[in-house]
Coordinates of C-alpha atoms in Angstrom, one line a residue:
Chain A
X645 CA 83.8 62.7 54.2
X646 CA 84.1 60.6 50.8
X647 CA 84.5 56.9 52.0
X648 CA 86.0 55.2 48.9
X649 CA 87.0 57.9 46.1
X650 CA 88.8 57.1 42.5
X651 CA 90.5 59.4 40.5
X652 CA 90.1 60.1 37.7
X653 CA 86.1 60.6 37.0
X654 CA 86.6 60.5 33.5
X655 CA 88.9 59.2 31.2
X656 CA 89.4 59.8 27.9
X657 CA 92.6 58.2 25.6
X658 CA 93.7 57.3 22.3
X659 CA 93.8 53.0 21.3
X660 CA 97.6 51.8 22.8
X661 CA 98.4 54.2 25.8
X662 CA 99.0 53.2 29.1
X663 CA 96.8 54.8 31.7
X664 CA 96.4 54.6 36.0
X665 CA 93.3 54.6 37.9
X666 CA 93.5 55.6 41.8
X667 CA 91.7 54.1 44.2
X668 CA 92.1 55.5 48.0
X669 CA 89.1 54.2 51.2
X670 CA 89.1 55.6 54.6
X671 CA 86.9 53.6 55.9
X672 CA 89.8 50.8 57.9
X673 CA 88.7 48.5 55.5
X674 CA 90.7 45.1 55.1
X675 CA 90.0 44.1 51.5
X676 CA 89.8 46.3 48.0
X677 CA 88.3 44.9 45.1
X678 CA 88.0 46.0 41.3
X679 CA 84.6 45.9 39.3
X680 CA 84.0 46.5 35.9
X681 CA 80.9 47.3 34.5
X682 CA 80.2 47.0 30.6
X683 CA 77.8 49.4 28.5
X684 CA 75.3 46.9 29.3
X685 CA 75.5 47.3 32.8
X686 CA 76.8 44.2 33.5
X687 CA 79.5 44.1 36.3
X688 CA 81.8 41.9 37.0
X689 CA 84.5 41.2 39.3
X690 CA 88.5 42.2 38.2
X691 CA 91.1 41.8 41.1
X692 CA 90.6 41.5 45.0
X693 CA 93.2 43.0 47.8
X694 CA 93.5 41.6 50.8
X695 CA 96.0 43.8 53.5
X696 CA 97.9 44.2 50.9
X697 CA 97.9 40.6 49.3
X698 CA 96.2 39.8 45.6
X699 CA 93.5 37.3 46.6
X700 CA 91.0 37.2 43.6
X701 CA 92.6 37.4 40.0
X702 CA 89.9 37.0 37.5
X703 CA 90.7 35.4 34.3
X704 CA 91.9 39.6 33.0
X705 CA 94.2 40.6 30.1
X706 CA 97.8 40.5 31.2
X707 CA 97.5 44.6 30.1
X708 CA 95.5 44.8 33.8
X709 CA 98.0 45.3 36.7
X710 CA 96.6 46.0 40.2
X711 CA 98.8 47.6 42.7
X712 CA 98.3 48.1 46.2
X713 CA 100.6 50.4 48.0
X714 CA 98.6 49.8 51.7
X715 CA 95.3 48.6 52.6
X716 CA 94.0 51.8 51.9
X717 CA 95.2 52.5 48.3
X718 CA 94.1 50.3 45.5
X719 CA 95.5 51.2 42.0
X720 CA 94.5 49.9 38.4
X721 CA 97.3 50.1 35.8
X722 CA 95.9 49.3 32.0
X723 CA 98.8 49.3 29.3
X724 CA 98.1 49.7 25.6
X725 CA 94.7 50.4 25.5
X726 CA 91.7 48.9 23.5
X727 CA 88.6 50.0 22.3
X728 CA 87.0 46.6 24.3
X729 CA 88.4 48.3 27.5
X730 CA 85.8 51.5 27.5
X731 CA 83.7 50.7 30.1
X732 CA 83.0 52.1 33.5
X733 CA 85.5 50.8 37.0
X734 CA 84.5 50.5 40.2
X735 CA 87.0 50.0 43.4
X736 CA 84.9 48.9 46.8
X737 CA 86.2 48.1 50.2
X738 CA 85.1 46.1 52.5
X739 CA 85.6 45.6 56.6
X740 CA 87.6 41.9 55.5
X741 CA 87.4 39.2 52.6
X742 CA 84.3 37.0 53.9
X743 CA 81.0 36.5 52.2
X744 CA 78.6 38.7 54.7
X745 CA 80.6 41.8 54.6
X746 CA 79.0 44.5 53.1
X747 CA 81.1 46.1 49.9
X748 CA 81.2 49.7 49.5
X749 CA 81.7 51.5 46.4
X750 CA 83.4 54.0 44.7
X751 CA 81.8 56.6 42.1
X752 CA 83.7 54.6 39.3
X753 CA 86.0 56.1 36.1
X754 CA 84.5 56.4 33.4
X755 CA 87.3 55.5 30.6
X756 CA 86.7 55.8 26.6
X757 CA 89.4 54.6 24.3
X758 CA 89.1 56.0 21.2
Chain B
X1042 CA 79.9 28.7 40.3
X1043 CA 76.2 30.7 41.8
X1044 CA 74.3 32.9 38.9
X1045 CA 71.8 35.5 39.6
X1046 CA 69.1 36.5 37.3
X1047 CA 66.8 39.3 37.5
X1048 CA 63.7 39.3 36.0
X1049 CA 62.9 42.0 33.8
X1050 CA 65.6 44.5 32.7
X1051 CA 63.2 47.6 32.5
X1052 CA 60.0 47.9 35.4
X1053 CA 58.2 51.1 35.2
X1054 CA 55.7 51.7 37.5
X1055 CA 53.6 55.0 38.4
X1056 CA 53.9 57.1 40.9
X1057 CA 52.8 55.8 44.4
X1058 CA 52.3 52.6 42.9
X1059 CA 54.2 49.2 44.4
X1060 CA 57.6 48.3 43.1
X1061 CA 58.3 44.9 42.7
X1062 CA 62.0 43.9 41.8
X1063 CA 62.6 40.0 41.0
X1064 CA 65.5 38.3 41.8
X1065 CA 66.6 34.6 41.5
X1066 CA 69.8 32.8 42.5
X1067 CA 71.7 29.8 42.3
X1068 CA 73.6 28.3 45.4
X1069 CA 74.6 25.2 46.7
X1070 CA 75.0 26.6 49.6
X1071 CA 73.3 29.1 52.4
X1072 CA 74.1 32.6 50.4
X1073 CA 74.4 36.2 51.3
X1074 CA 72.4 38.2 49.0
X1075 CA 72.1 41.7 48.9
X1076 CA 70.5 44.7 46.3
X1077 CA 72.7 47.1 45.6
X1078 CA 71.0 50.6 44.0
X1079 CA 73.0 52.5 41.3
X1080 CA 71.9 56.4 40.5
X1081 CA 73.1 57.6 36.9
X1082 CA 76.6 58.4 36.8
X1083 CA 77.3 57.4 40.6
X1084 CA 78.5 54.2 42.4
X1085 CA 76.8 51.5 44.1
X1086 CA 75.1 51.9 47.5
X1087 CA 73.5 49.1 49.6
X1088 CA 70.1 49.0 49.8
X1089 CA 69.7 45.8 52.2
X1090 CA 71.5 42.7 52.7
X1091 CA 70.4 39.3 54.0
X1092 CA 73.4 37.1 56.2
X1093 CA 71.2 35.0 58.3
X1094 CA 68.6 35.0 60.6
X1095 CA 65.2 37.1 60.2
X1096 CA 64.4 36.6 56.0
X1097 CA 62.4 39.5 55.9
X1098 CA 64.6 42.4 55.6
X1099 CA 64.2 46.2 55.7
X1100 CA 66.7 48.5 54.2
X1101 CA 66.8 52.1 53.7
X1102 CA 64.3 54.2 51.6
X1103 CA 61.7 52.6 52.6
X1104 CA 63.0 49.3 50.2
X1105 CA 62.3 45.6 51.9
X1106 CA 63.4 42.1 50.4
X1107 CA 62.2 39.1 51.5
X1108 CA 64.9 35.6 51.6
X1109 CA 62.3 32.7 50.1
X1110 CA 65.5 29.9 50.1
X1111 CA 62.8 27.0 48.6
X1112 CA 62.0 29.4 45.4
X1113 CA 65.6 30.7 45.7
X1114 CA 64.4 34.0 45.6
X1115 CA 65.1 37.5 47.1
X1116 CA 62.7 39.7 45.6
X1117 CA 62.7 43.6 46.1
X1118 CA 59.4 45.2 47.4
X1119 CA 58.7 48.8 48.1
X1120 CA 54.9 49.8 48.9
X1121 CA 54.6 52.8 47.6
X1122 CA 56.9 54.6 44.4
X1123 CA 58.4 57.9 45.0
X1124 CA 60.1 59.7 41.5
X1125 CA 63.3 59.6 43.6
X1126 CA 63.6 55.7 43.6
X1127 CA 64.7 55.6 39.8
X1128 CA 67.6 54.2 39.0
X1129 CA 69.6 50.9 38.2
X1130 CA 68.7 48.2 40.9
X1131 CA 71.4 45.2 41.1
X1132 CA 70.6 42.0 42.9
X1133 CA 73.8 40.2 44.0
X1134 CA 75.2 37.0 45.8
X1135 CA 78.4 37.0 47.5
X1136 CA 80.7 33.7 46.7
X1137 CA 83.3 32.2 48.2
X1138 CA 86.6 31.8 46.1
X1139 CA 87.6 29.1 48.3
X1140 CA 91.0 28.7 46.7
X1141 CA 92.7 32.1 47.7
X1142 CA 89.8 32.5 50.7
X1143 CA 88.2 35.6 49.4
X1144 CA 84.4 36.5 48.3
X1145 CA 83.8 38.0 45.5
X1146 CA 80.2 39.5 44.2
X1147 CA 78.5 37.9 41.7
X1148 CA 76.0 41.0 40.0
X1149 CA 72.5 40.2 38.2
X1150 CA 72.2 42.3 35.4
X1151 CA 70.4 45.3 36.5
X1152 CA 66.8 46.5 35.8
X1153 CA 66.1 49.8 35.1
X1154 CA 63.2 51.4 37.3
X1155 CA 61.1 53.7 35.8
X1156 CA 58.6 55.7 37.7
X1157 CA 55.7 57.6 35.7
X1158 CA 54.1 60.7 37.5

């Protein structure tokens, strides 16, 4: 059983297109996250939701819009894709929002914008 | 804001040798510290974490790390490297986002570990 799953695993698209990445966790966790890993492997948080409520919104362009239909799912929609959006996007989840909780990561979605 | 520095973006050791990956953090409050491993084309997997209590933390695959408050360090070690340990290793500190009652992981830049046969 995959704890945190993401679809698609790979995404190749043209500049200007709109795309979505889906994330699901079957761990019963309350909190979910989106991280971006750039070409130098640097990881940075983008968003976090707790029980469908947005609780972290880092400095991310408005073209990125997360949506959490329920606490097991967190999707990421990206409008008007740009070359600089090429990266690996990781979804993660944790039991709750407290600092000591372990975050469990999905396998990543490798986005390439041409 | 908290930060994490991993000394050495690339570490190479021989199979059977000691592995030492360095991590220093800056934090004004007692930190929660994590080490994650990322194998090629995979997600991150938790190796170990420090929250409170014993400062020497044991993790999976024979890894351990010691929290040293006086040195603001959380170095990762393994006595004897195995070929399967080749991967990218990330140190992270958990930072509270007080205005939103949330926490986020702040990662170091990662250290690529190569094992020579």
